[in-house]
Short mmCIF file of C-alpha atoms in Angstrom, two decimals:
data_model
loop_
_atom_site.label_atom_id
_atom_site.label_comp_id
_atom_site.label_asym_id
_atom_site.label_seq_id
_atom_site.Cartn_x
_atom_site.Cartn_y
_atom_site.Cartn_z
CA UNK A 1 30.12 -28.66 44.80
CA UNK A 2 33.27 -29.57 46.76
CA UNK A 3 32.70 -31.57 49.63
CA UNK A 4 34.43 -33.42 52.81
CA UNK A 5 35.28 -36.98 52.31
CA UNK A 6 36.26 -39.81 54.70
CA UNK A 7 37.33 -43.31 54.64
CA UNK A 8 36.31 -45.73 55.55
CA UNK A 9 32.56 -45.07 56.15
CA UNK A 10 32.47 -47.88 58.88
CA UNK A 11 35.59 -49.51 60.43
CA UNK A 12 35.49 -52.58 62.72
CA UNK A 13 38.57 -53.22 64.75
CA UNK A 14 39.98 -55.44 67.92
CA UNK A 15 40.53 -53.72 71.15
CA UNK A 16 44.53 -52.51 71.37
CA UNK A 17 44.58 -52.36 67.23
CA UNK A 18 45.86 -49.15 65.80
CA UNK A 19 43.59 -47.51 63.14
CA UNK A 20 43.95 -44.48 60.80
CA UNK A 21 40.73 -42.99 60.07
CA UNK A 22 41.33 -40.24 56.53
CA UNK A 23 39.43 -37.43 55.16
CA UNK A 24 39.95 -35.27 52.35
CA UNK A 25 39.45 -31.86 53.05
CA UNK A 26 38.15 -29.01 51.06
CA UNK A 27 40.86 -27.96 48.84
CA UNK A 28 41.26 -24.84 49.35
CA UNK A 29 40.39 -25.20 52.71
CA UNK A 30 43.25 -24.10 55.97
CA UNK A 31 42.01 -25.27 59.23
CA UNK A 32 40.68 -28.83 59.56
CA UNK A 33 39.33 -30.91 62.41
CA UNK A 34 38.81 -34.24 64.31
CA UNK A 35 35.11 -34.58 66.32
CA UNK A 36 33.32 -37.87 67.67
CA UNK A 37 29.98 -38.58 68.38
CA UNK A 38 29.43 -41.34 70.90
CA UNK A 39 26.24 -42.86 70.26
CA UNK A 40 23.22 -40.81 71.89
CA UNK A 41 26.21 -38.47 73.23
CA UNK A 42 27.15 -35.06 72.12
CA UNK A 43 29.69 -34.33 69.19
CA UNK A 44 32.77 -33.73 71.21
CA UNK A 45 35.70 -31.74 69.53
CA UNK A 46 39.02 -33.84 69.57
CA UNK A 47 41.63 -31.26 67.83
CA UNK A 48 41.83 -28.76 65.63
CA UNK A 49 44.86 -28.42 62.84
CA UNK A 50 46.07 -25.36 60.86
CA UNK A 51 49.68 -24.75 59.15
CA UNK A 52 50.77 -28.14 59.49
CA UNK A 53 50.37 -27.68 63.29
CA UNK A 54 47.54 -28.86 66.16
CA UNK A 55 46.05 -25.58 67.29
CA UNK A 56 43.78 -26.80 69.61
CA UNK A 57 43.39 -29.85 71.17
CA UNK A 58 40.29 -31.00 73.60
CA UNK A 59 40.81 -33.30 77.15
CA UNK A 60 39.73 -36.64 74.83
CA UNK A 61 42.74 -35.96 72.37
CA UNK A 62 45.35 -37.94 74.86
CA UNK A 63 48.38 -39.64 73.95
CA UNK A 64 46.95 -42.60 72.14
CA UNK A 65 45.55 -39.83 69.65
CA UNK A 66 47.89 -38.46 66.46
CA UNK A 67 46.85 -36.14 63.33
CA UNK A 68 49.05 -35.78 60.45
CA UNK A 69 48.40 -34.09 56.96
CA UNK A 70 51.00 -36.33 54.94
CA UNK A 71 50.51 -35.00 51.64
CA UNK A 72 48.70 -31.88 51.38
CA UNK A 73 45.28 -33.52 50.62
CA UNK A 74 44.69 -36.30 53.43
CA UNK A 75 43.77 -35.49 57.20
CA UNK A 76 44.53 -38.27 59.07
CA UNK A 77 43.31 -39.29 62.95
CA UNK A 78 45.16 -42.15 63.65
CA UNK A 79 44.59 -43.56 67.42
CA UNK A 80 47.52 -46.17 68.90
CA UNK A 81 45.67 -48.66 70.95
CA UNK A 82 42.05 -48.41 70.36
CA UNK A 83 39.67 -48.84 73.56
CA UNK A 84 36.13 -50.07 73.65
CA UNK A 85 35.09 -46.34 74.68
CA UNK A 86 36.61 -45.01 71.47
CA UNK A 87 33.54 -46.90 69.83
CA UNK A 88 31.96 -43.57 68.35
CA UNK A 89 31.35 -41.93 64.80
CA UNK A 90 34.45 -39.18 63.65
CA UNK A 91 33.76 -36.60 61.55
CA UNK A 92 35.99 -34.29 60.15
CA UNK A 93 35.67 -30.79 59.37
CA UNK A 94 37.16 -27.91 57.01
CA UNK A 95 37.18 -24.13 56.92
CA UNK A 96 38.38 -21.81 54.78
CA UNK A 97 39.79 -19.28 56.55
CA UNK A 98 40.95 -16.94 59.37
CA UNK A 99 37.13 -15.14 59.85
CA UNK A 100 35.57 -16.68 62.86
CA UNK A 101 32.29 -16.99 61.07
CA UNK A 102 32.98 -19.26 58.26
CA UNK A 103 31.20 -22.27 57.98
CA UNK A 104 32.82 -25.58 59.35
CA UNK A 105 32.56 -28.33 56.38
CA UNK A 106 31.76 -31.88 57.92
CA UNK A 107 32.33 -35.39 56.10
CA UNK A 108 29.75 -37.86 56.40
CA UNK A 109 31.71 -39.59 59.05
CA UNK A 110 33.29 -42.48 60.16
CA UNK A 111 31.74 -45.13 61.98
CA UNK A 112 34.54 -46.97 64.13
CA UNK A 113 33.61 -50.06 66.24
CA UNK A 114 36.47 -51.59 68.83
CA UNK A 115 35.24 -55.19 70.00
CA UNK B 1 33.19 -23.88 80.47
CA UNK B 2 30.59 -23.18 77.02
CA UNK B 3 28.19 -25.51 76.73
CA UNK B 4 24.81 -26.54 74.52
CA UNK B 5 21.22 -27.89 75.71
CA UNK B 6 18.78 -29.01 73.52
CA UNK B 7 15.77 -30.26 73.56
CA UNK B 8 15.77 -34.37 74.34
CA UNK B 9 13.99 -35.91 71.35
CA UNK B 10 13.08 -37.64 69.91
CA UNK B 11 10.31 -34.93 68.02
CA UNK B 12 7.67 -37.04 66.08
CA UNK B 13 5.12 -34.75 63.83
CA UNK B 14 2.87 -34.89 61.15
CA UNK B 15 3.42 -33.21 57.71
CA UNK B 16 2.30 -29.16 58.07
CA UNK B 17 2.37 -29.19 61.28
CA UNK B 18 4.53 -26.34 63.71
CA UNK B 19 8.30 -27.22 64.53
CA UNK B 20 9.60 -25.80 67.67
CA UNK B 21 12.96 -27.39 68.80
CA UNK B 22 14.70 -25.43 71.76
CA UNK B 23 18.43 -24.69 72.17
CA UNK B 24 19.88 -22.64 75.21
CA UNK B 25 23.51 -22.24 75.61
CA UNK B 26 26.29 -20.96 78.37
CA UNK B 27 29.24 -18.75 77.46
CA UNK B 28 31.48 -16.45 77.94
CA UNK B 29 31.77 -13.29 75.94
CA UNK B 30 29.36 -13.41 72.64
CA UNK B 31 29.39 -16.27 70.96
CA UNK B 32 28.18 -17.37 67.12
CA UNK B 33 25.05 -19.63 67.01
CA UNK B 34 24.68 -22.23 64.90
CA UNK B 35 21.81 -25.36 63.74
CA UNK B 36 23.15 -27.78 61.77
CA UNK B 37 21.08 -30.84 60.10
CA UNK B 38 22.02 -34.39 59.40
CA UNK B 39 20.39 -36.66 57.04
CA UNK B 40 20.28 -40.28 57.55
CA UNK B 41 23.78 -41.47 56.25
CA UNK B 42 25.36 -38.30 55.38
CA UNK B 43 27.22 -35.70 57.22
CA UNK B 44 26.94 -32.63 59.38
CA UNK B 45 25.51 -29.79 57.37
CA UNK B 46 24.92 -25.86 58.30
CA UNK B 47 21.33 -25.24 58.18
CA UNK B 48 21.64 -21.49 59.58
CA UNK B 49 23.58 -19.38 61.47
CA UNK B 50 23.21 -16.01 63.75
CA UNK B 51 26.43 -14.19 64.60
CA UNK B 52 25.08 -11.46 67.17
CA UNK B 53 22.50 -11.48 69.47
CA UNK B 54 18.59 -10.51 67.84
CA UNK B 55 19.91 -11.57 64.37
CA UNK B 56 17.79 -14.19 63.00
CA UNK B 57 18.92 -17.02 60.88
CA UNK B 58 16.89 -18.77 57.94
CA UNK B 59 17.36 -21.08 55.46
CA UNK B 60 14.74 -23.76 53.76
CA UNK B 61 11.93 -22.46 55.90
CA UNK B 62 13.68 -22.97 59.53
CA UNK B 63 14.26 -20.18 61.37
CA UNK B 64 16.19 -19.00 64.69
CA UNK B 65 16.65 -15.85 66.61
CA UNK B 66 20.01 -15.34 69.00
CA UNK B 67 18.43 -14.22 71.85
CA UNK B 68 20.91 -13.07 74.40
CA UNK B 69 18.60 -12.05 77.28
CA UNK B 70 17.55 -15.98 77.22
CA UNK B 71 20.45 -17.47 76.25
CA UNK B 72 18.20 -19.21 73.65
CA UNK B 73 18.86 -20.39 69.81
CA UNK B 74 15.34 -22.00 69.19
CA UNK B 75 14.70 -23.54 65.96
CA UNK B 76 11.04 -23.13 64.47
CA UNK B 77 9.54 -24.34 61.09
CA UNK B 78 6.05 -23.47 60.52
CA UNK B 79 5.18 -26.64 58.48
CA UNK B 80 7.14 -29.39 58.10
CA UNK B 81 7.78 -31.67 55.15
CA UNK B 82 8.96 -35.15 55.68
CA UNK B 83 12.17 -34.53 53.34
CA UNK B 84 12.65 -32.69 57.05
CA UNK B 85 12.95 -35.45 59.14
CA UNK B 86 16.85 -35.57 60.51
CA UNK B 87 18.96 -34.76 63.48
CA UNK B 88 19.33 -31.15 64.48
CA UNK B 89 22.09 -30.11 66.15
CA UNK B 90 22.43 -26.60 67.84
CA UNK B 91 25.64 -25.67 68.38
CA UNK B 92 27.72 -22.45 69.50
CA UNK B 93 31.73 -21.24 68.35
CA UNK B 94 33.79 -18.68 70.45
CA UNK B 95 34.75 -15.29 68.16
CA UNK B 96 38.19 -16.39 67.75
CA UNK B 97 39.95 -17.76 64.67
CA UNK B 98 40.05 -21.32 64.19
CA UNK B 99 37.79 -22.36 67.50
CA UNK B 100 35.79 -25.48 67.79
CA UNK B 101 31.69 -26.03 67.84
CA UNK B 102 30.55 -26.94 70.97
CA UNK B 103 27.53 -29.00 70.27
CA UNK B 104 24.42 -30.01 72.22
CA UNK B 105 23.28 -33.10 71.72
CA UNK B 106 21.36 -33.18 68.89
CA UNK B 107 17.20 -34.01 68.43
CA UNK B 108 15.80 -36.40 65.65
CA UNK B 109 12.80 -35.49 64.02
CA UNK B 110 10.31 -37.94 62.43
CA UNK B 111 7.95 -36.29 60.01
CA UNK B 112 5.06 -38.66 58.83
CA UNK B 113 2.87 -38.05 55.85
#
């Protein structure tokens, strides 16, 4: 069965580094998207990506934030100058299509750490 | 602005026994309703879904009802396995193309033999 994937499953980085967290979406799969999930917090929504455009972007997707689909199979989330509050796990999601009632596709997740 | 509350957790029960975990939510217009399930070290995954209000949602035993006169979402099992233990997350999407979950926190249940 097709599935999300994201690299890597647990990243560890200084405060001020830049780091690209990737997922593979669903192939056949249009809109894609960035959430976090502080620990013991709510999964936020960061941004939201369809026809190699963001669609919709939350308050938490500032400057320091960038997506990018490079090559028609990797969603990246790439964020400048990490800060200790971007500690947090990403997952990203895929949908198929336009119908707002298809299912949302989540990754396992990516487990970043700033020190 | 739409928003999610759950139940705090975490929910600790013994195998068979009656699962109950609430979800009430805030929004505009009619929302689509949503539980989903994570396993320890794997992803986010749809357990059920309700699209207008009295549907009911079911999958693997778990059951919801949108109930629009409560603004409620509540997730029942009537016995529990401990495969079940996880984190269940309620969450809620606007009726528009390509919109966001909002999520409520999410509540971890520990099911002991």
């Amino acid at each position: 069965e097709p599935e999300v994937t994201q690299t890597p499953s647990h990243q560890v980085t200084q405060m001020g580094q830049e780091v690209i967290l990737r997922c593979v979406p669903i192939s056949n799969h249009l809109y894609f998207y960035w959430y976090r999930q502080i620990l013991g917090q709510k999964v936020e929504f960061l941004v939201s990506f369809y026809n190699n455009e963001i669609s919709e972007k939350s308050e938490i997707f500032d400057d320091q934030f960038s997506v990018e689909r490079p090559d028609g199979s990797n969603f990246t989330l790439k964020i400048r100058s990490t800060k200790l509050e971007d500690s947090a796990m990403y997952f990203c999601a895929s949908q198929k299509g336009t119908s707002d009632h298809n299912e949302q596709f989540f990754g396992p997740g990516t487990r970043l750490t700033v020190l | 602005g739409d928003s999610v509350t759950q139940m705090e957790g975490p929910v600790t029960l013994s195998e068979e026994a009656f699962l109950t975990i609430n979800c009430t939510y805030t929004a505009t217009g009619y929302p689509s309703l949503f539980w989903y399930v994570q396993y320890p070290g794997e992803g986010l995954q749809l357990l059920l879904k309700a699209t207008k209000a009295d549907d009911k949602g079911s999958n693997k035993g778990f059951e919801a009802t949108y109930r629009k006169e409560t603004t409620s979402f509540h997730l029942e099992k009537g016995s529990v396995q401990v495969s079940d233990s996880a984190v269940y997350f309620c969450a809620l999407k606007a009726n528009q193309a390509g919109t966001a979950l909002i999520f409520g926190k999410g509540t971890t249940l520990s099911v002991s033999s």
